[in-house]
Each structure stands twice: as structure tokens, then as C-alpha cells.
XYZ file of C-alpha atoms in Angstrom:
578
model
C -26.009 -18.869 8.864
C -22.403 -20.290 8.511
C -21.477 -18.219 5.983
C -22.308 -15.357 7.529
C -19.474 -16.501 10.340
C -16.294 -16.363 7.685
C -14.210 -13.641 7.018
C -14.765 -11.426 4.229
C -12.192 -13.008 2.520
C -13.401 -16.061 2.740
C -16.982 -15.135 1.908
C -15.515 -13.606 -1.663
C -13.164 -16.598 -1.745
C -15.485 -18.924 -1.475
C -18.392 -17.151 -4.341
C -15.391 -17.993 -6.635
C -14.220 -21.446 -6.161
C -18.223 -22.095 -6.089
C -17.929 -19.920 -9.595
C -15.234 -21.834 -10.753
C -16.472 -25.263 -9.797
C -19.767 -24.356 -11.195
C -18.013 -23.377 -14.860
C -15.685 -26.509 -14.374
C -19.264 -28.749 -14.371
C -20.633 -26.662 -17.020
C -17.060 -26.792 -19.152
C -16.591 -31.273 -17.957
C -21.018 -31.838 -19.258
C -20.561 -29.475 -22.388
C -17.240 -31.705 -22.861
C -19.272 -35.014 -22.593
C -21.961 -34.166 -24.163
C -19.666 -32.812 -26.975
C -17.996 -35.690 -27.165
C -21.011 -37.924 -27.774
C -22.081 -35.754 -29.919
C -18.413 -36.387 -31.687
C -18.829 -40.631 -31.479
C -22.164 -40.157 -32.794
C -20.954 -38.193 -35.538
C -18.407 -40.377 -36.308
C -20.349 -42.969 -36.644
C -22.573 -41.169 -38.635
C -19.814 -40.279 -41.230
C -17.269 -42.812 -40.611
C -20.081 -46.295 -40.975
C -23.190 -45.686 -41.726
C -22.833 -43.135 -44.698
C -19.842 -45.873 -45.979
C -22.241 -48.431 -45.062
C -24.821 -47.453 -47.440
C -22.649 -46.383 -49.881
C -20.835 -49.851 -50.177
C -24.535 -50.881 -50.480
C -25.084 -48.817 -53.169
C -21.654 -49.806 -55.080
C -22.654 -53.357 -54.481
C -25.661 -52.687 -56.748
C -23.852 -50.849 -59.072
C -21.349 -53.782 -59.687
C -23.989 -56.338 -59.830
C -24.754 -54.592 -63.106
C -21.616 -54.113 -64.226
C -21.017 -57.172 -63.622
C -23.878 -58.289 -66.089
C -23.104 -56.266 -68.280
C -19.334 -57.627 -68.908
C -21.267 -61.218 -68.872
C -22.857 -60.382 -72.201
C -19.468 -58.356 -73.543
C -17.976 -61.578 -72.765
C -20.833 -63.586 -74.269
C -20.840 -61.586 -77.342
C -17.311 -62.243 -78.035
C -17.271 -65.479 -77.662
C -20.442 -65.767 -80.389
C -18.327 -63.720 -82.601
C -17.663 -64.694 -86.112
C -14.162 -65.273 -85.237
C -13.516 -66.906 -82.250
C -10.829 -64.130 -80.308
C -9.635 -66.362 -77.476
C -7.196 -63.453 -76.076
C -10.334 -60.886 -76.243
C -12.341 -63.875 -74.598
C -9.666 -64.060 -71.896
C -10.104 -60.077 -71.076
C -13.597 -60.153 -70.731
C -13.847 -62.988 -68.496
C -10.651 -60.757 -66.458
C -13.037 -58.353 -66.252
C -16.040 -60.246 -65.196
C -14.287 -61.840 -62.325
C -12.587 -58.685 -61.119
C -16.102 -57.452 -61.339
C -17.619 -60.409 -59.481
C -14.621 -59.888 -56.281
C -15.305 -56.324 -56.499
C -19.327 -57.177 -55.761
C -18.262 -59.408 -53.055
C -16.121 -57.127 -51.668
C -18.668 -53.994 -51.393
C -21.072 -56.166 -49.746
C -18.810 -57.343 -47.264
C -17.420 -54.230 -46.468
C -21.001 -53.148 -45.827
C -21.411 -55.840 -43.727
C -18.355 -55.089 -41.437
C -19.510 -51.469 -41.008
C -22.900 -52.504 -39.961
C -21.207 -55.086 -37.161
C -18.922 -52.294 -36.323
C -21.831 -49.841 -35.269
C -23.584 -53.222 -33.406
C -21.180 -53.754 -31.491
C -20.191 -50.278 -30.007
C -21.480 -49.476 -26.968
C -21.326 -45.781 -27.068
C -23.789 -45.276 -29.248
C -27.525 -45.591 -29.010
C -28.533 -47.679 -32.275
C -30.998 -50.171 -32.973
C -28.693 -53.134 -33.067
C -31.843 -55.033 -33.838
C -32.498 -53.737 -37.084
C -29.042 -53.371 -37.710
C -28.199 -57.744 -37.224
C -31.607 -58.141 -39.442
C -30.145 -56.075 -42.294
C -26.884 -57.870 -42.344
C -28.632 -61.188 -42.247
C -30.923 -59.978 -45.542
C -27.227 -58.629 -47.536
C -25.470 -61.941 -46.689
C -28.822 -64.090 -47.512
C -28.726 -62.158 -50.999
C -25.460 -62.579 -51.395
C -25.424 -65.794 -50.818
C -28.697 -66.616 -52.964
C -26.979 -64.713 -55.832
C -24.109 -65.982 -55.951
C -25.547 -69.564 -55.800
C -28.069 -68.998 -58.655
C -25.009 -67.171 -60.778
C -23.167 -69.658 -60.313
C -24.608 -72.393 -61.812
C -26.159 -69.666 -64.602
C -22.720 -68.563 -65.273
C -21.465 -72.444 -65.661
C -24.306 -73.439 -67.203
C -23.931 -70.297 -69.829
C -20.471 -70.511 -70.649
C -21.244 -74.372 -71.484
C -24.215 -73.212 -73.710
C -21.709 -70.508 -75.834
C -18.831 -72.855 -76.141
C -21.444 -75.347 -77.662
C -22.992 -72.885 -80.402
C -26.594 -72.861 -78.318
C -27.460 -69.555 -79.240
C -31.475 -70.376 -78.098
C -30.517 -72.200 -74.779
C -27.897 -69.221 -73.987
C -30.474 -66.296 -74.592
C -32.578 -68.251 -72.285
C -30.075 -68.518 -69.725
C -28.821 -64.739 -69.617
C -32.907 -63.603 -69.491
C -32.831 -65.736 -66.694
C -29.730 -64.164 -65.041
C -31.444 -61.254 -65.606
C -34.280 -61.849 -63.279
C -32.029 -63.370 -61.236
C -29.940 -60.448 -60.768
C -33.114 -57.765 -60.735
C -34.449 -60.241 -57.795
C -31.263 -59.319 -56.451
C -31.537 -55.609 -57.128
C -34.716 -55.190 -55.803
C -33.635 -57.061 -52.369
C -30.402 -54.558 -52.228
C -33.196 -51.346 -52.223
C -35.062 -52.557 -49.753
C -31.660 -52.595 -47.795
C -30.325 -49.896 -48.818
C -33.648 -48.148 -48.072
C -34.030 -49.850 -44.469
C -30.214 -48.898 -44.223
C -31.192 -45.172 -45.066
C -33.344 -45.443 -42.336
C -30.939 -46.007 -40.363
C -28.853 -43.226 -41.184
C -31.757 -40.555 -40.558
C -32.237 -42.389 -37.054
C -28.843 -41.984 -36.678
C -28.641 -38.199 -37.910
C -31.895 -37.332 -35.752
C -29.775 -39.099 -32.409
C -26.822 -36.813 -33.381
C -28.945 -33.356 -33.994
C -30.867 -34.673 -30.886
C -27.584 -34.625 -28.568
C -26.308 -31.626 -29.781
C -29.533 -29.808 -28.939
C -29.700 -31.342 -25.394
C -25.780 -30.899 -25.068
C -27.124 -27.127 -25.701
C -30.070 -26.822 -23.770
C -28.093 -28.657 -20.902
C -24.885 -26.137 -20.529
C -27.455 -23.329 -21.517
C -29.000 -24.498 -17.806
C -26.266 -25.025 -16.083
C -24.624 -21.495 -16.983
C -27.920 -20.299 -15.915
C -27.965 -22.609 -13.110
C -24.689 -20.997 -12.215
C -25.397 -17.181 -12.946
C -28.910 -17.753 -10.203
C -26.588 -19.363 -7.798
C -23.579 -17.003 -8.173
C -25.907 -13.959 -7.933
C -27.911 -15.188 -4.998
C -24.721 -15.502 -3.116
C -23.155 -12.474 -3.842
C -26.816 -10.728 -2.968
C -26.137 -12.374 0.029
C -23.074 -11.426 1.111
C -22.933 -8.137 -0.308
C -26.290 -7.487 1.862
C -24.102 -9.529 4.971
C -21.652 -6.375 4.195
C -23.439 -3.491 3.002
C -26.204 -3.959 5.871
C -23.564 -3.066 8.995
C -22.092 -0.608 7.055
C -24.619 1.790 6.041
C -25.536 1.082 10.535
C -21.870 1.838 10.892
C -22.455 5.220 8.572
C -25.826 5.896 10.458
C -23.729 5.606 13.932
C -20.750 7.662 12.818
C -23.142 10.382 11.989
C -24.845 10.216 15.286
C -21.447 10.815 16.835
C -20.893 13.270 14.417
C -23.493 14.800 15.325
C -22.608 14.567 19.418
C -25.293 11.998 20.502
C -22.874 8.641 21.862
C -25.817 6.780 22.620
C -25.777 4.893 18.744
C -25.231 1.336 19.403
C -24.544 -1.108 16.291
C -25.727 -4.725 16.213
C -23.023 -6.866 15.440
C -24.495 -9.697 13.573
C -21.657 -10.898 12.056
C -18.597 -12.481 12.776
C -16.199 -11.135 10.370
C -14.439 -8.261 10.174
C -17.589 -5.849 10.025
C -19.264 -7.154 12.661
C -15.640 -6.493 14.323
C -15.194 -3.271 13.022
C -19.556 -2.825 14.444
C -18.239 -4.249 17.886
C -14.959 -1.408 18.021
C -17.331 0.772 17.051
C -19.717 0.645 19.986
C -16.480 0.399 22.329
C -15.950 3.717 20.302
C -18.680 4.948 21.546
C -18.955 3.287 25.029
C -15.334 5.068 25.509
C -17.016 8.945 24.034
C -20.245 8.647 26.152
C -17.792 8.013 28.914
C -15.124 10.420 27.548
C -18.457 12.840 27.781
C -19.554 12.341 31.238
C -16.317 12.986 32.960
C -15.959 16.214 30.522
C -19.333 16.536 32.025
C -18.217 15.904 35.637
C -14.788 18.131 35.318
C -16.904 21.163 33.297
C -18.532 22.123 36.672
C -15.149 21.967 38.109
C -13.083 23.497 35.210
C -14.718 25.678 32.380
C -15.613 23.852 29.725
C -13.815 26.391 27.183
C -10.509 25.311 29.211
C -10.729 22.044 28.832
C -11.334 22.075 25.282
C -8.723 24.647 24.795
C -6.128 22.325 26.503
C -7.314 19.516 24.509
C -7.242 21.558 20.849
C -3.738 23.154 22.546
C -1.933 21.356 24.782
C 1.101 23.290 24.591
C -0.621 26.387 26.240
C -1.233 24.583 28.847
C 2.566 22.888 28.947
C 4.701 26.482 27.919
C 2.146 29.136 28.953
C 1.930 32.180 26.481
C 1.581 36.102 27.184
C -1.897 37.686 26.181
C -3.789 40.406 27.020
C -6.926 39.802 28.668
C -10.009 41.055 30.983
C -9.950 39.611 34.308
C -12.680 39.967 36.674
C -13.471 39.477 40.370
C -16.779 39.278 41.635
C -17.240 38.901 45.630
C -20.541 39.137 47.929
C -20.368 42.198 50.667
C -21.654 40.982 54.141
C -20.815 37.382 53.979
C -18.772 37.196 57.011
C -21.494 38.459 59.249
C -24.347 36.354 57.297
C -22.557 33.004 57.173
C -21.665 33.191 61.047
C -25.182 32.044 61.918
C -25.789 29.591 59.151
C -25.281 25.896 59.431
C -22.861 23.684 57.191
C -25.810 22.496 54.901
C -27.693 26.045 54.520
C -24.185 28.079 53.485
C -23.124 25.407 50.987
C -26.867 25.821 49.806
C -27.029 29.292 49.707
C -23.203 29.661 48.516
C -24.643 27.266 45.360
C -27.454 29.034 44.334
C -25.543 32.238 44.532
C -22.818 31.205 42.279
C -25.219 29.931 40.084
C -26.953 32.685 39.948
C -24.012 34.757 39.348
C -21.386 32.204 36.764
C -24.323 32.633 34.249
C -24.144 35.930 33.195
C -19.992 35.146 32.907
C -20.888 31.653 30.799
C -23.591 33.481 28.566
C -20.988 36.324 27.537
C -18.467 33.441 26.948
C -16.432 34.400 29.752
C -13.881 31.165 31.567
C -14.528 30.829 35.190
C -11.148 30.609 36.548
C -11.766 29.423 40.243
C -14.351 30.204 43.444
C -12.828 31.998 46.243
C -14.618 31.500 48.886
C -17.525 33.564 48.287
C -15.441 35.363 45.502
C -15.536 34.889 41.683
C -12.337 34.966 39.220
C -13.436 34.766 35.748
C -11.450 36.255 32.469
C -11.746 37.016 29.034
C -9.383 36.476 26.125
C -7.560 34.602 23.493
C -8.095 32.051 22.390
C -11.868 31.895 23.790
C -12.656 34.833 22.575
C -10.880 38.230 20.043
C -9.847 40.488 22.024
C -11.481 43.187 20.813
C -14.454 41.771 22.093
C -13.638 40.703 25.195
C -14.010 44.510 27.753
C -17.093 44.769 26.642
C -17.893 41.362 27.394
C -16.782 41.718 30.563
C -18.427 44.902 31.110
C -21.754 43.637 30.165
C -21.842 40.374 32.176
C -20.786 42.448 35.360
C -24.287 44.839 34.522
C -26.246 41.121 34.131
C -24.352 40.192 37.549
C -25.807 43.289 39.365
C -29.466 42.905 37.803
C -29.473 40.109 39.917
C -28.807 41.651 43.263
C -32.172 42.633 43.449
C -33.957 38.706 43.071
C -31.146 37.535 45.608
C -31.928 39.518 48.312
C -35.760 38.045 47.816
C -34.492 34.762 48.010
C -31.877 34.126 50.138
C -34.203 34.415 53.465
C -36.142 31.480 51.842
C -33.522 29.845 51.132
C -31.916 30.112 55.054
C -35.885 29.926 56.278
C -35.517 32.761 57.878
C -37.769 36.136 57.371
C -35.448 38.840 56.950
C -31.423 38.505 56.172
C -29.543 39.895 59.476
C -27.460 42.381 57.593
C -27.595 43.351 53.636
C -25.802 41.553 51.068
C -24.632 43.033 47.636
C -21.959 42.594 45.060
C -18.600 43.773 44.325
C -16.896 43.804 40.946
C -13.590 44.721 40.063
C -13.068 44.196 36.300
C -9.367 44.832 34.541
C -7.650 44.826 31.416
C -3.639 44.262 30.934
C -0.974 41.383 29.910
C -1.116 38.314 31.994
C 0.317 35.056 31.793
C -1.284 31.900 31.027
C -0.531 28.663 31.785
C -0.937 25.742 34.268
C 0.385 26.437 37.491
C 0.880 23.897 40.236
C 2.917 21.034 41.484
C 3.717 17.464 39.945
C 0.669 16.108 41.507
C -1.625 19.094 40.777
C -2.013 21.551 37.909
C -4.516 24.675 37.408
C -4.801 26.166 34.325
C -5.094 29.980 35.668
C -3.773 33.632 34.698
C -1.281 35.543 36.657
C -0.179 39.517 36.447
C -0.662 42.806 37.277
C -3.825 42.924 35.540
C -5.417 40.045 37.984
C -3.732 41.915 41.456
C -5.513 45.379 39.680
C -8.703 43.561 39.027
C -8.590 42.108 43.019
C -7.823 45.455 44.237
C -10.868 47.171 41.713
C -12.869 44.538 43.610
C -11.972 45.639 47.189
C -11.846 48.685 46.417
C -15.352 49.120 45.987
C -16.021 49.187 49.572
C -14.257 52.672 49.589
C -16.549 54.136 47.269
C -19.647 52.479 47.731
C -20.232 50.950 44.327
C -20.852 48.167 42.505
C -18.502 47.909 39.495
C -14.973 49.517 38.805
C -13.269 48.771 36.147
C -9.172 49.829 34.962
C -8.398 52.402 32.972
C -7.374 50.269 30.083
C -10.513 48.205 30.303
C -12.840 51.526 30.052
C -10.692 52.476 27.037
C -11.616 49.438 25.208
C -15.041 49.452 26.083
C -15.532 52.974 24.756
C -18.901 54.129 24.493
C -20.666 51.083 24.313
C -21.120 50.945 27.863
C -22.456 54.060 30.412
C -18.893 54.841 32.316
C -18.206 57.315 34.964
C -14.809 58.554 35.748
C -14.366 57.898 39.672
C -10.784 58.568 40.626
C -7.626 58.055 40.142
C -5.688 55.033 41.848
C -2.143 53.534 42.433
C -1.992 50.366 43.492
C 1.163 48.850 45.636
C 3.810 48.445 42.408
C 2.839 51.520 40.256
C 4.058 54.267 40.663
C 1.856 55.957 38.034
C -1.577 56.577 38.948
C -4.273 55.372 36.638
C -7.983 56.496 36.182
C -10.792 53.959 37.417
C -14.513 54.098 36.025
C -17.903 52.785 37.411
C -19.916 51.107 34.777
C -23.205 52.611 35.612
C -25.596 50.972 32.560
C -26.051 49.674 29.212
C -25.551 52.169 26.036
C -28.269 54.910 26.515
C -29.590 53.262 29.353
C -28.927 55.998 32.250
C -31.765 57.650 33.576
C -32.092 61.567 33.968
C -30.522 61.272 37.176
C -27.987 59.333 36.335
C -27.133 61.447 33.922
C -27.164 64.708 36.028
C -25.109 62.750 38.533
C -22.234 62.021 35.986
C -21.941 65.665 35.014
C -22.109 66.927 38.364
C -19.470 64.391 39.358
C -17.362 65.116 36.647
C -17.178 68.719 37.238
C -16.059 67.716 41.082
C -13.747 65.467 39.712
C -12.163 67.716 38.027
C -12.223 70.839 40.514
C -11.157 68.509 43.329
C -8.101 67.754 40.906
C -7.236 71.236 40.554
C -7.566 71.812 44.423
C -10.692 74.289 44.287
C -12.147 72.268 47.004
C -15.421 74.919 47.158
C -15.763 74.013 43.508
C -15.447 70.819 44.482
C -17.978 70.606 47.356
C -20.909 72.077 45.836
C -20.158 69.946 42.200
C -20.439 67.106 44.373
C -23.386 67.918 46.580
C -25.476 68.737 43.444
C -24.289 64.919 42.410
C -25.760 63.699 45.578
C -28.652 65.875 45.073
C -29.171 64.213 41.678
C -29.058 60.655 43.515
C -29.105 60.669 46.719
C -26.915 58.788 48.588
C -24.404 58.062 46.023
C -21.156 56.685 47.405
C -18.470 58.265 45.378
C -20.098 61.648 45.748
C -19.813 61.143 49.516
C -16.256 59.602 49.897
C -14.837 62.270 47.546
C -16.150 64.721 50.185
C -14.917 62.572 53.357
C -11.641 63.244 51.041
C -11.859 66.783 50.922
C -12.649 67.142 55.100
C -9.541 65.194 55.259
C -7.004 67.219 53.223
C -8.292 70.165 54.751
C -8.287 69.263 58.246
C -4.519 67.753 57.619
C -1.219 69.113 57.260
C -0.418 70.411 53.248
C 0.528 67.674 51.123
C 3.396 68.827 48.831
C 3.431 65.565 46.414
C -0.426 65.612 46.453
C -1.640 64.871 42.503
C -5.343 64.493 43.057
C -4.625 60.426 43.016
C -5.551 57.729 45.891
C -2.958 55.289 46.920
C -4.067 52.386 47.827
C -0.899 50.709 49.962
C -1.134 53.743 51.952
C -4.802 52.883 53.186
């Protein structure tokens, strides 16, 4: 529909001009209609009412005018002829006799007045008959008195007592002829007037009934079109409401039909660009979250400044490589290592997503994750590490089932395993990079330490070291074993490094002899009672046979016995001398 097309505006605008013109009919008919009503009413009061009255009057002088006959009658048959009092009497009968005249052509006028106004609705008919019956009285009446009054006056003036009785008795059927004729008017006249009253109460209670409809007339219309266009409006925006709680809600797939032209239906049409733009907004964050963590991204979004300054926190860095790659990816083809490279970080980024760690980058066949503000509190964040490096290593075991199906081979040419090195220390994060290429990454001592943890269990044949600081905030809510103690190429100090062996309560009998055996030849290879420190760790390797620490710590003690005395020897492995 058209209206449906205008602007709001112009939808409300136009309701109240149609309002308005609506009243204005209803105000202009209750005006005519009042105003016939008015003519009617004049006429009502202003000639008919006088009409009849003059009617009336004209009887009422007829009889007074009879009546000063005989006064003047009577004095002139007096004993003693009173010419003056004569002269007033016969005065008084002729004023009398103008004055009779004069009511019933006043009558008369009034009733030719109403016939010939067209405004009103009279029977003109009935009207022109009635003046033809008061001027045919008249007429008659004045004829017949006349020649009575003549013929009278004669009589009195001559002494004819008899002859002038005779002639007033018959002036007085004269005049009651007369009477009787003026009823009949005046009652056909009253007629008139209640036809004339009933045409008057008749318009007024149309005039009512009519604006009565027409307000009504204009209430129906004036609520149909507001229905209308409130429905026009209220329609797209409870959809609009509906949609903006679907996005609310995350799902961008809420489209809005615009079925209007105005400015909701163009506020429904930006909407589902809105949306178009957030389901596209949500594939590339898609696309880029298996290229950059998806907590990164929405960290630089909620901070960009991070990214833009960098800030100094302290946070658990891990790295997370695969032993034997070299020698197994030497006989692969392109497609089966970038298969097999897939499903092993996949395998191995879940653990790190589903203990809400950020994987920084893939290294080749290496991992760099961390944990820390503002993903995570860092309290939390050494044991999360911790834990997702256990999850890592409960995997080893399926892998090595599945990557000779997944090369087609039968049997992988030499063993793979994992290697984690997990630390704990200030680092600096930011985005480092050129002008044409950023990466949001961490950088310190605590990421070279973590590497080096990482390499370093090669040396000691394990699976997971972790710093000193990093087994201080785990505490005991992880199974930790002292290995050694380690300084790295920039430290002079040397600092402890731990195994994480299990979960809380998790170690097995001979896991747990092996830590206490290895702890006492920790401890007596520290203090230089080798012997000690021989048969402490042989009953380790007794306990679980084959354990790597237990049997470098011995390569160890062959070594510093075979060599020449080391005078700054402190029990402690450096690294940049290896």
C-alpha cells in the first residue's frame, strides 16, 4: 500500500490533517445544520408566532371595536345630546377600526414573508390559502360594516330606536360571522406553527444525529489508520528486537524483512547489513583463530593498547617439541608430513586450549604456548600449565598407534615422544614485527628458560621439566620431582628444575619409591658422597627401571670421578658449557 511507502513523518502527518479535515466537515455540517436550525427558528419566533398573534389581536379589536359602536350609540341616545362625548367615541371607534385593519395586515405580511423565503421548508400552499381567507374576511367585514355603520349612525341621529337595535343585532352576527372565520384561521394558522415547530425540533435532531455520525465516522476512520500504521511500525520493530537478540545472543544468521519504505524498513535494511558485516566479521575471526588464538584476538580487540605499548607480566610459558622428527620426516612425502604434522598438533593444542592456555606460534614441529594476564589470574596459570603438559603426554601413547596409519606404513622407523619445557618469570608482551607485519608474542628470560627446559630434556630422558619458580607456584597440586640444578647461558645463579611426574596423588608405588630414592641421591650427590650417591640412585632405577635421570646423574658421577677436581664445583649443571 502507498501509505505504507511514506516516511514516518508523513504517515503521523498525514492521520492528522485527515483528523483535522475530518473535524473541519464535522465542525462546517454541525454549522449548517445549526444554522438552519437558526432560520427555522427564526421564523418560528420572528413570523409565525407574530403571525398568529396579530391574528389573534385582530379578533380582539373586532370586539372592541363593537363594543365602542354601542358606547358611541348609547351616547348619542342619551337624554342630552353630548356632541363633544359623541366626538370621543366615534375617535375611539375609528382608531379602533385602523387598529383592526392594521393587525390583519400585519398578519398578512408575515405570512407572505415566510412564502416567499426559500430557506425554509413550509407549505406555501396553505400558507397563500390562509391569506386569501384573512383578506376575503376582511374585506367582507368591512363591506357589511360599512354600510351597517352608515346605515346605524343614520338610524340614531333620526331617533329610530327599533330600526337601530335591529341594525347593531345585525352587526352582531355580522361581526361573530367574522369571528368565527378568524378561528378557523387562526386555528389553520396554529397548524402551521406546530408544522413549523416539528420542522425545527426535526433539524435539530438530524443536525444531532448527523455530527453524532460523522464524529463517529471520524473516530472509525482515525483509529483504523493509526491501527494501521502503528502495526506498519510496531511489526519491524518487535523483528528488529527479535534480530538484535539473536545477535545478542551470537547467531548472525537473523535476517529482517524490510517491508517498508520508511525509515524502519531502513533502519530493517542497516540492520541486516549489520549483520551481513558480523557473520562476515565472524568468519574471518573464524579464519584468523586457527592462525592466531582466539583469546589474542579478542584481547587486542577489548585492549588495543597492549598490543600498541606492550606491558610487563609474569607468565608461564611453555614449549612442547616431538623427539625423532628429523629422522621420521626424512622419508615422508610433502602431503603425508603436513598430514601427520596436522593431526599431531591437533592432537597436542587441545589440551593447551582446554586449560585456557594462548598458542603463541608452531615451530616447526615445536609448540610455544603461555599462560597469563589478562587470559587468565595468575595464580592460576602454573598449574594450568602443569596440567595441560600431563594431558599432552597422555597422548603419547594413542600417537604412536596412529601415526603408522596415518604414513601407511606398519611400524614408525624410529620412536617418537614429547618434550616439554614449561617456565615461569616476567616477560614482555606486545606485538613485535615490522610495518608490514606484526605478532602479538612474549619475549624474556622466562621464554629462553622454558626453550632450554624443553631441550634439555634430551639430557635427562624425560618428558616434562619445569623452572624453579613454576614448581613453586604449582605447589602440591601437582606430583613434582626435584631433578637438578641448572644455569642457563645469562645466570649466573643456578636454579632447581622439577619433572612433573602425575596428577595430585596420582603416583604409583614405584613412582613413589623412585622419588625418595632420587631425592636422597640428589642430595648425597650434592654433598659429594658419590657412594651415597650411587647406590640412592641405583635403588631409584631399581624402583623403575630405566629411568633417565637416575641414569644421567650416574653418567655424572663416572665423569667427575674420572676427571680432574673441580674447585668451583656446586652440585649445579651448566648448560652453555655442554
Amino acid at each position: 500500500m502507498p501509505i505504507f511507502n511514506q516516511s514516518i513523518r508523513r504517515k503521523i502527518v498525514g492521520i492528522a490533517l485527515g483528523l483535522i479535515v475530518l473535524m473541519l466537515v464535522t465542525s462546517v455540517l454541525s454549522m449548517v445544520m445549526s444554522s438552519q436550525v437558526g432560520v427555522l427558528l427564526d421564523e418560528l419566533t420572528n413570523r409565525y408566532i407574530p403571525a398568529y398573534s396579530h391574528l389573534a389581536r385582530a379578533n380582539i379589536r373586532s370586539l372592541e371595536r363593537a363594543l365602542a359602536l354601542r358606547q358611541m350609540v348609547m351616547t348619542r341616545m342619551g337624554s342630552s345630546s353630548d356632541e363633544e362625548a359623541y366626538a370621543a367615541r366615534l375617535r375611539d371607534f375609528q382608531a379602533l377600526d385602523r387598529k383592526f385593519e392594521e393587525e390583519a395586515e400585519t398578519a398578512r405580511k408575515l405570512i407572505n414573508a415566510i412564502i416567499d423565503d426559500p430557506r425554509t421548508y413550509s407549505d406555501n400552499a396553505a400558507l397563500a390559502r390562509l391569506d386569501v381567507r384573512i383578506e376575503s374576511a376582511v374585506a367582507e367585514l368591512r363591506r357589511d360594516l360599512d354600510e351597517g355603520n352608515a346605515r346605524l349612525v343614520k338610524q340614531v341621529d333620526a331617533k329610530d330606536m327599533p330600526a337601530a337595535r335591529g341594525t347593531l343585532e345585525h352587526l352582531d352576527i355580522l361581526r361573530d360571522a367574522f369571528n368565527r372565520k378568524i378561528d378557523a384561521i387562526r386555528a389553520d394558522m396554529l397548524a402551521q406553527v406546530f408544522f413549523s415547530t416539528s420542522q425545527v425540533i426535526s433539524r435539530q435532531h438530524q443536525a444531532i444525529v448527523v455530527s453524532g455520525v460523522v464524529t463517529l465516522l471520524a473516530a472509525i476512520v482515525g483509529l483504523v489508520f493509526a491501527l494501521l500504521v502503528s502495526s506498519g511500525i510496531t511489526r519491524p520493530v518487535r523483528l528488529l528486537l527479535a534480530g538484535a537478540r539473536e545477535v545478542e545472543a551470537g547467531r548472525f544468521d537473523k535476517t529482517i524483512t524490510v517491508s517498508t519504505q520508511d525509515e524502519i524498513g531502513e533502519l530493517a535494511a542497516a540492520f541486516n547489513r549489520m549483520t551481513e558485516q558480523l557473520r562476515h566479521n565472524e568468519r574471518i575471526r573464524e579464519t584468523f583463530g586457527r592462525y592466531i588464538d582466539p583469546k589474542v584476538v579478542q584481547g587486542l580487540i577489548d585492549r588495543p593498547e597492549v598490543a600498541i605499548d606492550g606491558e610487563r607480566r609474569v607468565m608461564t610459558i611453555m614449549f612442547c617439541d616431538m623427539s625423532g622428527f628429523t629422522s621420521m620426516s626424512e622419508g615422508m612425502t610433502p602431503r603425508g608430513l603436513v598430514r601427520v604434522m596436522n593431526h599431531y598438533f591437533t592432537v597436542m593444542s587441545a589440551p593447551i586450549r582446554s586449560n585456557r592456555g594462548v598458542i603463541d606460534k608452531y615451530i616447526g614441529d615445536a609448540i610455544m604456548s603461555y599462560w597469563g594476564p589478562p587470559f587468565i589470574e595468575e595464580g592460576e596459570q602454573a598449574l594450568l600449565a602443569g596440567t595441560a603438559a600431563i594431558e599432552m603426554a597422555d597422548q603419547v601413547p594413542a600417537l604412536q598407534r596412529q601415526l603408522p596409519d596415518l604414513l601407511g606404513i606398519r611400524a614408525m622407523p624410529a620412536p617418537c615422544d614429547l618434550r616439554i619445557g614449561i617456565a615461569t618469570g616476567e616477560v614482555l608482551t606486545g606485538s613485535i614485527g615490522s610495518e608490514l607485519m606484526m605478532s602479538f608474542t612474549v619475549m624474556g628470560d622466562a621464554v629462553n628458560l622454558a626453550s632450554r627446559l624443553e631441550a634439555v630434556n634430551k639430557v635427562y630422558g624425560t618428558r616434562i621439566l619445569i623452572s624453579q619458580a613454576t614448581a613453586e607456584a604449582i605447589g602440591s597440586q601437582l606430583e613434582l620431582r626435584e631433578i637438578d640444578r641448572l644455569a642457563v647461558a645469562g645466570q649466573t645463579a643456578p636454579q632447581a628444575i622439577f619433572e612433573v611426574m602425575a596428577r595430585a596423588g596420582a603416583l604409583t608405588d614405584a613412582q613413589f619409591g623412585l622419588r625418595t630414592h632420587y631425592a636422597e641421591a640428589l642430595a648425597a650427590y650434592r654433598a659429594r658422597r658419590f657412594d651415597a650417591a650411587r647406590a640412592a640412585f641405583g635403588a631409584a632405577l631399581e624402583a623403575v627401571p630405566g629411568d633417565g635421570p637416575s641414569r644421567t646423574m650416574l653418567g655424572r658421577i663416572a665423569q667427575f670421578e674420572a676427571g680432574p677436581p673441580d674447585q668451583g664445583w656446586d652440585g649445579a649443571w651448566r648448560l652453555d658449557s655442554k
